[in-house]
Coordinates of C-alpha atoms in Angstrom, one line a residue:
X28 CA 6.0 -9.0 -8.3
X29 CA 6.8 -5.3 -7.7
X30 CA 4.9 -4.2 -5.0
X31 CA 4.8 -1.1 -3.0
X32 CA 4.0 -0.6 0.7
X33 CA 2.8 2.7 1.9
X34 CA 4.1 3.5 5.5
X35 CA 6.7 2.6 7.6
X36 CA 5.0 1.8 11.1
X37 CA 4.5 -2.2 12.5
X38 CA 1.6 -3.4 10.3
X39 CA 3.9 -1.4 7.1
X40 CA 7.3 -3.3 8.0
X41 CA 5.3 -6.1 8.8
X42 CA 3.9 -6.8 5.5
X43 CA 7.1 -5.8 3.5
X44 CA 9.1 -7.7 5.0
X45 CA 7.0 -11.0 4.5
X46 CA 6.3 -9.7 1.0
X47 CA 10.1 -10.0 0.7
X48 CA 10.7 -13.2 1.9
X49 CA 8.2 -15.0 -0.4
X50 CA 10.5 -13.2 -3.3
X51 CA 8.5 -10.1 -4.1
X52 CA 10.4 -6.9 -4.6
X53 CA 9.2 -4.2 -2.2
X54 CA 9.7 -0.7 -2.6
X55 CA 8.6 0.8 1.1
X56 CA 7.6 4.9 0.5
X57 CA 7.2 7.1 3.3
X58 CA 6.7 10.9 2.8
X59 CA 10.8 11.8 2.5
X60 CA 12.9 10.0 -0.1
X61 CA 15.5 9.3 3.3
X62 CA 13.2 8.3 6.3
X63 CA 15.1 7.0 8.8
X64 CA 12.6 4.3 9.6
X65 CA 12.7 3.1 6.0
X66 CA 16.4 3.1 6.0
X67 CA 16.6 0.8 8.6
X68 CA 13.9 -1.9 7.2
X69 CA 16.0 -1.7 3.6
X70 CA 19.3 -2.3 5.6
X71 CA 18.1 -5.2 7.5
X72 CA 15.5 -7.0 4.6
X73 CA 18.4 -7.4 2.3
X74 CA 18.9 -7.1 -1.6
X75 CA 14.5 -7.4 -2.8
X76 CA 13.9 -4.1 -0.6
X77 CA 14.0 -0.3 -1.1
X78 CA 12.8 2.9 0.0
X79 CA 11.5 6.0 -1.6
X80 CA 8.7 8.4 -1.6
X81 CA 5.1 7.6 -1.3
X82 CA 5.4 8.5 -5.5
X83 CA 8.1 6.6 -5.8
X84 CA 6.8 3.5 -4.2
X85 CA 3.3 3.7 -5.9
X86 CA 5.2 4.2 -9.5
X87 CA 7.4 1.3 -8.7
X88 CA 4.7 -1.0 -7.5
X89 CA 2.7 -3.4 -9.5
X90 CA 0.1 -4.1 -6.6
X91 CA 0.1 -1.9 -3.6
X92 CA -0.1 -1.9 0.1
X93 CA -1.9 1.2 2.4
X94 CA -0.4 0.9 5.1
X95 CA -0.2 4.6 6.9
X96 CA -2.4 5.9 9.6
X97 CA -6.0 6.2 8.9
X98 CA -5.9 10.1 9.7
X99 CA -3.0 9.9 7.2
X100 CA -4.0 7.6 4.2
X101 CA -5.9 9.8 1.5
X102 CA -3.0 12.7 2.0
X103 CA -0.2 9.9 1.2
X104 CA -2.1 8.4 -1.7
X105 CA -2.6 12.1 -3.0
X106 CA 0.9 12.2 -2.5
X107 CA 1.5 9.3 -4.6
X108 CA 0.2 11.0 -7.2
X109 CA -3.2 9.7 -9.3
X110 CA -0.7 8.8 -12.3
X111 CA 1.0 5.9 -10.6
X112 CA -2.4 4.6 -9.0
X113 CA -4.4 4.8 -12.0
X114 CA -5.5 0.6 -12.4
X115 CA -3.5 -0.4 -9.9
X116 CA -4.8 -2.9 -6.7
X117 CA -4.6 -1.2 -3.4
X118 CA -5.0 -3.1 -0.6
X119 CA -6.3 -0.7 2.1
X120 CA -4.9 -2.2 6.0
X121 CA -5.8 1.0 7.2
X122 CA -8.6 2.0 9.6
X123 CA -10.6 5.4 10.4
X124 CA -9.5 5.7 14.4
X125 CA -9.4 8.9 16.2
X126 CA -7.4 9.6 18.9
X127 CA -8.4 13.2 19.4
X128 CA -10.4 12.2 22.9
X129 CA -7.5 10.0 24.3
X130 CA -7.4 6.0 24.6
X131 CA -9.8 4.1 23.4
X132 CA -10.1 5.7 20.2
X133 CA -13.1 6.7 18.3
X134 CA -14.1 6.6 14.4
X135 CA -13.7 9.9 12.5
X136 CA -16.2 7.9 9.9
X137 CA -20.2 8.0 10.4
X138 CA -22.1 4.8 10.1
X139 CA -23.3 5.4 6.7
X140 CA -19.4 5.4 5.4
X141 CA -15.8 3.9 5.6
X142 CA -12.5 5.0 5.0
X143 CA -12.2 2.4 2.6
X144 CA -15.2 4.1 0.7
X145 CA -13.3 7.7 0.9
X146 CA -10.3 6.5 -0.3
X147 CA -12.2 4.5 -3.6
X148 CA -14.0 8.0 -4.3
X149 CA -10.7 9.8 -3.9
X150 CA -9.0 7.8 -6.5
X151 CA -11.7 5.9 -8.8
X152 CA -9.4 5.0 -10.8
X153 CA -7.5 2.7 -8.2
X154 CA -9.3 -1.0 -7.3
X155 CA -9.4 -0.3 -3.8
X156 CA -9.5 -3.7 -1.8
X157 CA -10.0 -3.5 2.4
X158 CA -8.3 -6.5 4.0
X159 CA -6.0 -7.5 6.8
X160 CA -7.5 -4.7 8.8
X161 CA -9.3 -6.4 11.5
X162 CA -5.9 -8.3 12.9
X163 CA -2.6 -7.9 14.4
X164 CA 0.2 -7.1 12.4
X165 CA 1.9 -10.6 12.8
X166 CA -1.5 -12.2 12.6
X167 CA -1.9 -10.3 9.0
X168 CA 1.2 -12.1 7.5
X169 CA 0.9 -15.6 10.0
X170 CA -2.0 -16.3 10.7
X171 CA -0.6 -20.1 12.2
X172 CA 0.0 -18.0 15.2
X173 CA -3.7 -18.5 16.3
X174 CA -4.5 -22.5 16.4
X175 CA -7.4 -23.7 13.8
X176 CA -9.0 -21.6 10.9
X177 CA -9.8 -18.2 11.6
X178 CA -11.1 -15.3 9.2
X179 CA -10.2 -12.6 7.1
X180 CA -12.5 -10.7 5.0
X181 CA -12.2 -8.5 1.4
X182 CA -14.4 -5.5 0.9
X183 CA -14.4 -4.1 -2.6
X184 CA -15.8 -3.3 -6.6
X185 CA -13.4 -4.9 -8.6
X186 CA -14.1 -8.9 -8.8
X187 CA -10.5 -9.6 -10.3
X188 CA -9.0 -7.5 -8.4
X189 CA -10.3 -9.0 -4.9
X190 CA -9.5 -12.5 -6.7
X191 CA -6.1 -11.5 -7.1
X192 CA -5.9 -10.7 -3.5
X193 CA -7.6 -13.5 -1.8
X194 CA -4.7 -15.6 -4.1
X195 CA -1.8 -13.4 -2.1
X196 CA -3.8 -14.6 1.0
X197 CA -3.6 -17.7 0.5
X198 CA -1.0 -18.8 -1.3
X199 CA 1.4 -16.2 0.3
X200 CA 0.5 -15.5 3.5
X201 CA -1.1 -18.9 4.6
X202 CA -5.2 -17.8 4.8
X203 CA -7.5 -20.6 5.1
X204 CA -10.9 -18.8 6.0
X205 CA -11.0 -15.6 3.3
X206 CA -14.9 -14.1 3.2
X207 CA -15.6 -12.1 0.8
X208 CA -18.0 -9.4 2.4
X209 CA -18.9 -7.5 -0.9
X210 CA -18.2 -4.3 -2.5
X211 CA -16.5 -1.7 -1.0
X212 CA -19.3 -0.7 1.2
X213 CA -19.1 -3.3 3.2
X214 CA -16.0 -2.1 4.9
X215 CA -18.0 0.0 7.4
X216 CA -18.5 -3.9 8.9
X217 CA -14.8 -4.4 9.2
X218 CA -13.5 -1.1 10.7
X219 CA -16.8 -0.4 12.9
X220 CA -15.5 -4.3 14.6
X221 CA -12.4 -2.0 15.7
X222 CA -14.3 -0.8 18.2
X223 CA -14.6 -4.3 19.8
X224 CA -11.3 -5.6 18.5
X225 CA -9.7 -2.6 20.9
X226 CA -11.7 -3.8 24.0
X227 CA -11.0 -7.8 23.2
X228 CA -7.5 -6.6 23.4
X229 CA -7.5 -5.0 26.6
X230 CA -10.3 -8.2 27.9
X231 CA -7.8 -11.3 26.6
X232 CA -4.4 -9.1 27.2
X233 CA -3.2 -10.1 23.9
X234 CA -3.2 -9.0 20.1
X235 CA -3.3 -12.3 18.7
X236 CA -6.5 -13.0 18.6
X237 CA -9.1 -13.4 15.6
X238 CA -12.4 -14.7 15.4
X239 CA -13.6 -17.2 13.4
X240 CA -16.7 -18.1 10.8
X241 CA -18.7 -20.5 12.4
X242 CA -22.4 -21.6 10.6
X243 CA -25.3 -23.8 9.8
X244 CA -25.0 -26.4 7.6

């Protein structure tokens, strides 16, 4: 596939470079056609990678990645312009954190929304799909890393769309345990459990970490 990923920080290069290695081509837009950050991933993930602007990554893309800053994410997706989101997939890694009031960061959402929610209404043409954002960058893309199954969910409207999605899980990226929460609502669960995810962190002294599905019968 064609895909696009939307940010050039750890969980951004992360993803793009494992998309590349399974054989997808990855276009990785930032907000200048030249950043220097995205320069350097093209150079070192070889002949399936390239760089542009957020619209030239989301025009290129046949599935896309969100993968900017939460304070960040509806500016770069306006940026992308609605025209080359318009029935697309977006799989939205990003979460609502703010840093305004120091370390540990707060949510800039209110209990009764999501990120993933503002970004759907922002662009109701795009199947918005909130994954991979309750893990570590290296646990998104190898999840092996932490013994035994573990889980990931999928928040959003479009059935087929979150389908397609739990396939790239699995089949590409080695999910065992994918659980499906719901529609798109549901991802005030997944980036409220930041909150905890920060202090687990700090408490075990290690990102790689996840938690894992455990019930009756």
């Amino acid at each position: 596939m064609k895909i696009a990923v939307l940010g050039t920080g750890m969980v951004g290069e992360t993803i793009a470079s494992k998309l590349v290695a399974l054989g997808h081509e990855v276009k990785m837009g930032s907000r200048s056609a030249n950043n220097e950050k995205a320069a350097a991933w093209v150079k070192k993930a070889g002949a399936k990678a390239s760089q542009g602007t957020f619209a030239d990554a989301s025009a290129f893309g046949e599935l896309l990645f969100n993968c900017t800053l939460g304070t960040g994410s509806i500016e770069a997706l306006e940026a992308a312009g609605k025209q080359n989101l318009k029935g697309k997939i977006l799989i939205d890694t990003s979460n609502p954190l703010d840093f305004s009031k120091g370390m540990p960061p707060g949510l800039f959402t209110p209990s009764n929304d999501s990120l993933g929610e503002r970004i759907q209404r922002a662009f109701p043409e795009l199947k918005v799909v909130k994954s991979l954002n309750t893990i570590n960058a290296n646990v998104m893309v190898e999840p092996s890393r932490i013994p035994g199954e573990h889980a990931v969910f999928v928040s959003g409207n479009d059935a087929e769309a979150k389908r397609q999605v739990k396939q790239l899980l699995t089949e590409g990226f080695g999910w065992k345990q994918v659980v499906d929460l719901g529609d798109i609502t549901t991802s005030r669960g997944t980036e409220s459990y930041l909150m905890l995810w920060l202090r687990l962190w700090g408490a075990l002294g290690t990102p790689d970490f996840n938690i894992s599905i455990v019930k009756k019968g």
